[in-house]
Short mmCIF file of C-alpha atoms in Angstrom, two decimals:
data_model
loop_
_atom_site.label_atom_id
_atom_site.label_comp_id
_atom_site.label_asym_id
_atom_site.label_seq_id
_atom_site.Cartn_x
_atom_site.Cartn_y
_atom_site.Cartn_z
CA MET U 1 -82.20 58.26 90.67
CA GLN U 2 -79.11 56.35 89.60
CA TRP U 3 -75.73 56.93 91.08
CA THR U 4 -72.26 55.45 90.71
CA PRO U 5 -70.08 54.83 93.77
CA ILE U 6 -66.99 56.99 93.97
CA GLY U 7 -63.94 55.22 92.60
CA SER U 8 -65.89 52.85 90.40
CA GLU U 9 -65.68 54.95 87.25
CA PRO U 10 -64.13 52.98 84.37
CA ILE U 11 -60.50 53.84 83.63
CA PRO U 12 -60.09 55.08 80.07
CA PRO U 13 -57.84 52.88 77.96
CA PRO U 14 -54.33 54.25 77.34
CA LEU U 15 -53.77 56.10 74.10
CA PRO U 16 -51.95 54.13 71.42
CA PRO U 17 -48.26 54.97 70.97
CA THR U 18 -47.30 57.68 68.50
CA ARG U 19 -45.04 56.87 65.58
CA VAL U 20 -42.08 59.05 64.69
CA GLU U 21 -42.18 60.07 61.03
CA PHE U 22 -39.25 61.07 58.87
CA SER U 23 -40.08 62.70 55.54
CA GLY U 24 -36.66 63.84 54.36
CA ASN U 25 -35.89 63.38 50.67
CA ARG U 26 -32.72 61.34 50.06
CA SER U 27 -31.91 63.01 46.74
CA GLU U 28 -32.26 66.45 48.29
CA PHE U 29 -29.95 65.48 51.14
CA ARG U 30 -27.37 64.02 48.76
CA LYS U 31 -27.33 67.21 46.68
CA MET U 32 -26.95 69.29 49.84
CA VAL U 33 -23.97 67.33 51.17
CA THR U 34 -22.35 67.17 47.72
CA LYS U 35 -22.52 70.93 47.36
CA GLY U 36 -21.35 71.35 50.95
CA ALA U 37 -18.39 69.00 50.49
CA MET U 38 -17.25 70.92 47.41
CA LEU U 39 -17.50 74.20 49.31
CA GLU U 40 -15.54 72.60 52.16
CA LEU U 41 -12.82 71.81 49.65
CA VAL U 42 -12.50 75.36 48.30
CA THR U 43 -12.76 76.95 51.77
CA PHE U 44 -10.13 74.62 53.31
CA GLY U 45 -12.73 73.01 55.56
CA PHE U 46 -14.30 76.13 57.07
CA TYR U 47 -17.62 75.61 55.29
CA ARG U 48 -18.14 72.51 57.43
CA PHE U 49 -19.84 74.62 60.10
CA TRP U 50 -22.47 75.76 57.62
CA LEU U 51 -22.84 72.23 56.23
CA VAL U 52 -23.28 70.70 59.69
CA THR U 53 -25.93 73.31 60.47
CA ASP U 54 -27.75 72.59 57.19
CA ILE U 55 -27.65 68.84 57.85
CA ARG U 56 -29.13 69.23 61.32
CA ARG U 57 -31.84 71.59 60.09
CA HIS U 58 -32.76 69.10 57.38
CA LEU U 59 -32.92 66.12 59.74
CA TRP U 60 -34.72 67.98 62.52
CA ALA U 61 -37.25 69.69 60.22
CA HIS U 62 -38.27 66.40 58.56
CA THR U 63 -38.64 64.52 61.86
CA ALA U 64 -42.20 64.75 63.19
CA ILE U 65 -43.73 63.46 66.42
CA ASP U 66 -47.51 63.49 66.73
CA GLY U 67 -47.68 65.55 63.53
CA ASP U 68 -45.29 68.30 64.69
CA ALA U 69 -41.74 68.58 63.36
CA ALA U 70 -38.72 69.61 65.41
CA GLU U 71 -36.71 72.76 64.72
CA TYR U 72 -32.96 73.32 64.90
CA THR U 73 -32.09 76.92 65.74
CA GLY U 74 -28.29 76.69 65.86
CA ARG U 75 -26.20 78.95 63.63
CA ALA U 76 -23.01 78.21 61.76
CA LYS U 77 -21.30 81.34 63.13
CA GLU U 78 -21.76 80.01 66.66
CA LEU U 79 -19.96 76.80 65.71
CA LEU U 80 -17.17 78.72 64.00
CA VAL U 81 -16.62 81.01 67.00
CA GLY U 82 -16.71 78.02 69.37
CA PHE U 83 -14.17 76.20 67.23
CA LEU U 84 -11.81 79.22 67.18
CA PHE U 85 -12.04 79.55 70.97
CA ALA U 86 -11.29 75.84 71.31
CA LEU U 87 -8.29 76.18 69.01
CA ALA U 88 -6.98 79.02 71.17
CA ILE U 89 -6.88 76.53 74.03
CA LEU U 90 -5.78 73.39 72.17
CA VAL U 91 -3.04 74.87 69.95
CA PRO U 92 -0.83 76.01 72.88
CA ILE U 93 -1.15 72.50 74.34
CA TYR U 94 -0.05 70.91 71.06
CA LEU U 95 2.80 73.43 70.77
CA ALA U 96 3.99 72.88 74.33
CA TYR U 97 4.08 69.12 73.80
CA PHE U 98 5.99 69.55 70.53
CA LEU U 99 8.61 71.78 72.19
CA ILE U 100 8.97 69.40 75.12
CA GLY U 101 9.48 66.54 72.68
CA ILE U 102 12.27 68.44 70.93
CA GLU U 103 13.96 69.66 74.10
CA PHE U 104 13.74 66.44 76.06
CA GLU U 105 13.73 63.57 73.59
CA ARG U 106 14.17 60.99 76.30
CA TRP U 107 10.94 62.22 77.97
CA GLN U 108 8.92 62.20 74.77
CA GLY U 109 7.57 58.68 75.24
CA PHE U 110 6.66 59.40 78.85
CA ALA U 111 5.05 62.74 77.96
CA SER U 112 2.72 61.07 75.46
CA THR U 113 0.82 59.33 78.28
CA PRO U 114 -0.34 62.47 80.14
CA LEU U 115 -1.01 64.10 76.77
CA PHE U 116 -3.30 61.23 75.76
CA ILE U 117 -5.07 61.34 79.14
CA GLY U 118 -5.51 65.09 78.86
CA PHE U 119 -6.96 64.90 75.36
CA TYR U 120 -9.24 62.03 76.38
CA ALA U 121 -10.56 64.16 79.24
CA PHE U 122 -11.05 67.12 76.90
CA GLY U 123 -12.80 64.82 74.42
CA GLN U 124 -15.31 63.58 76.99
CA PHE U 125 -15.91 67.15 78.17
CA ALA U 126 -16.49 68.12 74.53
CA ILE U 127 -18.99 65.29 73.97
CA PHE U 128 -21.08 66.43 76.95
CA ARG U 129 -20.98 70.13 76.09
CA ALA U 130 -21.65 69.51 72.38
CA ARG U 131 -24.77 67.56 73.31
CA ARG U 132 -25.76 70.40 75.60
CA TYR U 133 -25.39 72.88 72.74
CA ARG U 134 -27.47 70.75 70.35
CA LEU U 135 -30.25 70.27 72.89
CA THR U 136 -30.57 73.98 73.60
CA ARG U 137 -30.90 74.59 69.85
CA THR U 138 -33.67 71.98 69.48
CA VAL U 139 -37.29 73.17 69.71
CA TRP U 140 -40.50 71.15 69.51
CA ARG U 141 -43.95 72.70 69.72
CA GLY U 142 -42.39 76.01 70.67
CA VAL U 143 -40.61 74.61 73.75
CA ARG U 144 -36.85 74.24 73.87
CA PHE U 145 -34.82 71.30 75.16
CA TRP U 146 -31.99 72.17 77.51
CA MET U 147 -29.33 70.61 79.67
CA ASP U 148 -27.55 71.31 82.94
CA GLY U 149 -24.83 69.39 84.75
CA SER U 150 -21.06 69.62 84.64
CA GLY U 151 -18.99 68.66 81.63
CA TRP U 152 -15.97 67.99 83.84
CA ALA U 153 -18.01 65.77 86.17
CA TYR U 154 -19.09 63.78 83.14
CA SER U 155 -15.49 63.64 81.93
CA PHE U 156 -14.31 62.27 85.29
CA ARG U 157 -16.99 59.56 85.19
CA ALA U 158 -16.09 58.67 81.62
CA MET U 159 -12.39 58.36 82.51
CA ALA U 160 -13.08 56.20 85.58
CA TRP U 161 -15.38 53.92 83.61
CA GLY U 162 -12.91 53.86 80.73
CA LEU U 163 -10.20 52.57 83.07
CA LEU U 164 -12.56 49.84 84.29
CA VAL U 165 -13.37 48.87 80.70
CA LEU U 166 -9.65 48.64 79.98
CA LEU U 167 -8.99 46.48 83.05
CA THR U 168 -11.88 44.13 82.18
CA LEU U 169 -10.88 43.87 78.50
CA GLY U 170 -14.15 45.49 77.42
CA LEU U 171 -16.57 43.50 79.58
CA ALA U 172 -17.59 46.60 81.57
CA LEU U 173 -18.55 48.52 78.41
CA PRO U 174 -22.36 48.00 78.80
CA TRP U 175 -22.28 49.31 82.38
CA ARG U 176 -20.17 52.28 81.29
CA ALA U 177 -22.67 53.11 78.54
CA ALA U 178 -25.60 52.88 80.97
CA ALA U 179 -23.95 55.01 83.67
CA LEU U 180 -22.86 57.77 81.29
CA GLU U 181 -26.20 57.86 79.46
CA ARG U 182 -28.05 58.04 82.78
CA TYR U 183 -25.96 61.04 83.82
CA LYS U 184 -26.65 62.79 80.50
CA MET U 185 -30.38 62.05 80.51
CA GLN U 186 -30.88 63.04 84.16
CA HIS U 187 -29.47 66.46 83.24
CA SER U 188 -31.52 66.76 80.06
CA HIS U 189 -34.85 68.58 80.06
CA TYR U 190 -37.73 69.45 77.78
CA GLY U 191 -39.16 72.63 79.24
CA ASP U 192 -39.94 71.74 82.85
CA LEU U 193 -39.86 67.98 82.22
CA THR U 194 -36.73 66.16 83.40
CA GLY U 195 -35.20 63.25 81.56
CA ASP U 196 -34.06 59.89 82.85
CA PHE U 197 -32.56 56.68 81.51
CA GLU U 198 -33.88 53.31 82.61
CA GLY U 199 -31.57 51.13 80.56
CA ASP U 200 -29.13 49.04 82.57
CA GLY U 201 -25.80 47.44 81.78
CA TRP U 202 -26.94 43.89 82.40
CA THR U 203 -29.68 44.12 79.75
CA PHE U 204 -27.19 45.48 77.23
CA PHE U 205 -24.65 42.82 78.18
CA LYS U 206 -27.15 39.99 77.64
CA ARG U 207 -27.93 41.33 74.17
CA ALA U 208 -24.34 41.72 73.00
CA TRP U 209 -21.99 39.51 75.07
CA TRP U 210 -21.37 37.10 72.19
CA LEU U 211 -20.24 40.00 69.99
CA TRP U 212 -17.53 40.68 72.57
CA LEU U 213 -16.31 37.10 72.03
CA LEU U 214 -16.35 37.55 68.25
CA SER U 215 -14.59 40.92 68.20
CA PRO U 216 -10.98 39.56 68.38
CA ILE U 217 -11.72 37.27 65.42
CA ALA U 218 -13.44 40.09 63.51
CA LEU U 219 -10.29 42.21 63.76
CA PHE U 220 -8.44 39.71 61.58
CA VAL U 221 -11.27 38.39 59.39
CA PHE U 222 -12.40 41.27 57.17
CA PRO U 223 -15.78 39.89 55.97
CA LEU U 224 -16.81 39.37 59.59
CA ALA U 225 -15.90 42.85 60.90
CA PRO U 226 -18.72 44.87 59.22
CA PHE U 227 -21.30 42.30 60.39
CA VAL U 228 -20.10 42.39 64.00
CA TYR U 229 -20.00 46.18 64.13
CA ALA U 230 -23.39 46.58 62.41
CA GLU U 231 -24.93 44.02 64.77
CA PHE U 232 -23.48 45.77 67.81
CA LYS U 233 -24.69 49.24 66.74
CA ALA U 234 -28.24 47.99 66.03
CA ARG U 235 -28.47 46.36 69.46
CA GLU U 236 -27.00 49.45 71.11
CA TRP U 237 -29.48 51.80 69.37
CA ARG U 238 -32.47 49.68 70.40
CA TRP U 239 -31.27 49.37 74.00
CA TRP U 240 -30.66 53.13 74.17
CA LEU U 241 -34.04 54.08 72.72
CA ASP U 242 -35.93 51.70 75.02
CA GLY U 243 -34.36 53.36 78.06
CA ILE U 244 -35.14 57.03 77.30
CA ARG U 245 -37.64 58.83 79.53
CA ILE U 246 -38.63 62.52 79.55
CA GLY U 247 -41.14 63.20 82.28
CA GLY U 248 -43.94 60.71 81.67
CA VAL U 249 -42.99 60.23 78.03
CA SER U 250 -41.06 57.11 77.03
CA LEU U 251 -39.66 55.67 73.81
CA SER U 252 -39.49 52.15 72.43
CA SER U 253 -38.02 50.64 69.29
CA ASN U 254 -38.35 47.38 67.39
CA LEU U 255 -35.13 47.94 65.42
CA PRO U 256 -34.10 44.52 64.06
CA HIS U 257 -30.63 43.22 64.83
CA ASP U 258 -29.69 43.17 61.14
CA ALA U 259 -31.00 46.68 60.39
CA PHE U 260 -27.56 48.12 59.55
CA TYR U 261 -26.07 45.24 57.56
CA GLY U 262 -26.97 46.85 54.25
CA LEU U 263 -25.75 50.31 55.29
CA TYR U 264 -22.31 49.19 56.40
CA TRP U 265 -21.77 46.81 53.50
CA LYS U 266 -22.80 49.50 51.01
CA LEU U 267 -20.32 51.81 52.72
CA VAL U 268 -17.59 49.16 52.46
CA GLY U 269 -18.47 48.64 48.81
CA TRP U 270 -18.19 52.36 48.08
CA TRP U 271 -14.84 52.51 49.88
CA MET U 272 -13.50 49.68 47.74
CA LEU U 273 -14.92 51.13 44.52
CA LEU U 274 -13.50 54.60 45.23
CA THR U 275 -10.12 53.15 46.21
CA VAL U 276 -9.97 51.19 42.95
CA ALA U 277 -10.99 54.33 41.03
CA PHE U 278 -8.21 56.28 42.77
CA ALA U 279 -5.66 53.57 41.89
CA VAL U 280 -6.81 53.55 38.24
CA TYR U 281 -6.62 57.35 38.16
CA MET U 282 -3.09 57.35 39.56
CA GLY U 283 -1.94 54.59 37.22
CA GLY U 284 -3.52 56.12 34.12
CA GLY U 285 -2.37 59.61 35.05
CA SER U 286 1.20 58.43 35.60
CA LEU U 287 1.26 56.65 32.25
CA LEU U 288 -0.13 59.70 30.48
CA LEU U 289 2.39 61.96 32.23
CA VAL U 290 5.28 59.72 31.13
CA GLN U 291 4.09 59.75 27.53
CA LEU U 292 3.50 63.51 27.35
CA SER U 293 6.66 64.59 29.16
CA GLY U 294 9.02 62.03 27.72
CA VAL U 295 10.49 61.53 31.19
CA SER U 296 10.80 57.99 32.51
CA ALA U 297 8.70 56.85 35.46
CA GLU U 298 11.86 56.25 37.50
CA GLU U 299 12.87 59.90 37.18
CA ILE U 300 9.39 61.16 38.06
CA PHE U 301 9.10 59.04 41.20
CA ALA U 302 12.74 59.34 42.22
CA GLY U 303 12.25 62.82 43.60
CA ASP U 304 15.82 63.90 42.85
CA ASN U 305 14.59 66.52 40.39
CA ALA U 306 11.84 68.56 42.01
CA ALA U 307 10.75 70.16 38.74
CA LYS U 308 10.06 66.78 37.16
CA SER U 309 8.12 65.60 40.24
CA ILE U 310 5.80 68.64 40.49
CA PRO U 311 3.21 67.40 37.93
CA MET U 312 3.03 64.05 39.72
CA VAL U 313 2.59 65.72 43.10
CA VAL U 314 -0.17 67.96 41.73
CA MET U 315 -1.95 64.95 40.24
CA MET U 316 -1.69 63.04 43.53
CA VAL U 317 -3.06 65.98 45.53
CA ILE U 318 -6.01 66.40 43.15
CA GLY U 319 -6.76 62.68 43.29
CA TYR U 320 -6.48 62.56 47.07
CA PHE U 321 -8.86 65.48 47.56
CA ALA U 322 -11.34 63.99 45.08
CA LEU U 323 -11.21 60.67 46.98
CA ALA U 324 -11.70 62.41 50.34
CA LEU U 325 -14.59 64.44 48.89
CA ALA U 326 -16.37 61.34 47.57
CA ILE U 327 -15.88 59.36 50.80
CA ASN U 328 -17.15 62.33 52.80
CA ILE U 329 -20.36 62.43 50.75
CA VAL U 330 -20.92 58.67 50.96
CA MET U 331 -20.43 58.57 54.74
CA ARG U 332 -22.83 61.45 55.33
CA VAL U 333 -25.53 59.93 53.15
CA TYR U 334 -25.30 56.43 54.62
CA LEU U 335 -24.25 57.04 58.24
CA GLN U 336 -26.24 60.20 58.88
CA ARG U 337 -29.31 60.44 56.67
CA ASP U 338 -29.99 56.75 55.97
CA LEU U 339 -29.15 55.58 59.49
CA TRP U 340 -31.33 58.37 60.94
CA ALA U 341 -34.28 57.35 58.73
CA LYS U 342 -33.87 53.63 59.42
CA VAL U 343 -33.80 54.13 63.20
CA LEU U 344 -36.73 56.56 63.33
CA GLU U 345 -39.05 54.33 61.34
CA THR U 346 -38.92 51.84 64.25
CA VAL U 347 -39.49 54.31 67.11
CA GLU U 348 -42.73 54.72 69.04
CA VAL U 349 -43.48 57.44 71.60
CA HIS U 350 -45.63 56.44 74.58
CA ASP U 351 -47.80 58.78 76.69
CA ILE U 352 -47.13 61.80 74.48
CA ALA U 353 -49.97 63.58 76.31
CA ALA U 354 -47.62 63.95 79.30
CA ALA U 355 -45.78 66.61 77.28
CA ALA U 356 -48.92 68.61 76.49
CA ASP U 357 -48.66 71.25 79.23
CA VAL U 358 -44.96 71.97 79.31
CA ARG U 359 -43.53 75.32 80.35
CA GLY U 360 -40.37 76.68 78.79
CA SER U 361 -37.23 76.74 80.93
CA GLY U 362 -33.43 76.68 80.78
CA GLN U 363 -30.79 78.87 79.17
CA LEU U 364 -28.96 78.68 75.86
CA ALA U 365 -25.53 77.04 76.01
CA SER U 366 -22.40 78.31 74.27
CA ALA U 367 -20.85 76.55 71.30
CA LEU U 368 -17.47 76.10 73.02
CA GLY U 369 -18.11 72.42 73.66
CA GLU U 370 -19.00 71.90 70.01
CA GLY U 371 -15.76 73.67 69.13
CA PHE U 372 -13.78 71.28 71.33
CA ALA U 373 -15.61 68.38 69.69
CA ASP U 374 -14.54 69.63 66.25
CA GLY U 375 -10.97 70.28 67.35
CA LEU U 376 -10.65 66.80 68.87
CA ASP U 377 -12.63 65.09 66.10
CA VAL U 378 -15.33 63.72 68.43
CA ALA U 379 -18.28 65.66 67.00
CA GLY U 380 -21.59 63.89 66.37
CA PHE U 381 -24.94 64.80 64.86
#
């Protein structure tokens, strides 16, 4: 008889990491956001809730891990209702500040400081709660992500760290990012698995300290600014992905430092091209208006005669909305779809088997935080 001593069995080799696959069609996405932007225009912006929902469904549904795609279950009506509730809170604050400014003009400058602090606190609360909403509407393999924790506790941490960043002229930014991400991840869950974040501020600082030195120069040297920002975002994405843990599952990324150069320079190029097109449109339209109306350009632009200025105002409004529509489309294609695809193609998931026997847990979150994020213009994916 042959026997093997207990504990001497060979340890099976670890499974190779799993790649994240993104299969979304760029042309399909561009058509979707173009249609959505036009509908935003005719609905005075209210279609944005449906467009945001469509964008997330597209990105989630075409993102697969270990052969299984994610699912976004959020609804546009939830975002709309959350936004209206947020407006019911924010509008009285805006109105009260406006009335105070009129009644006490000498206090207006002083009142702007607590107003800014209050909106900053609301903004950080909104960022946390919006993430909570998106997680609870994200499903993979039939199990939902979810999030607990306090939005106001997160807001307090963000404000304290923000003050430290201000006092250190930005040097504390990596430690702020690590602390806030750790709080968010430690309150994030996939079923009964709890998240964590192992990234630290010192690692981030070592990767990006020289960009901090270049940033004052980049503010005044235009060709340098897109490079510095693109470099910083690529290093931040890679640092963030390397630190994510959910139970025994971990992520890693080999995103190169120059991954976003092309994206940001294409975006800058489109901005310049569209601005030139807008200037040509305004110049050509003004010349045509002068020739057809027989009114001199000085009279049209003087504004003394409202009737003569109306055609010019209409033309400017049409041109402005067309410019905003085009920029909106370009930004969504490059900074949402293309950036998403470029990041995911570098991501690997380790120990995916640790998520094989997960039990569902958690409760759905309201869309109020997403509404605050929209109202304060801090919304994300």
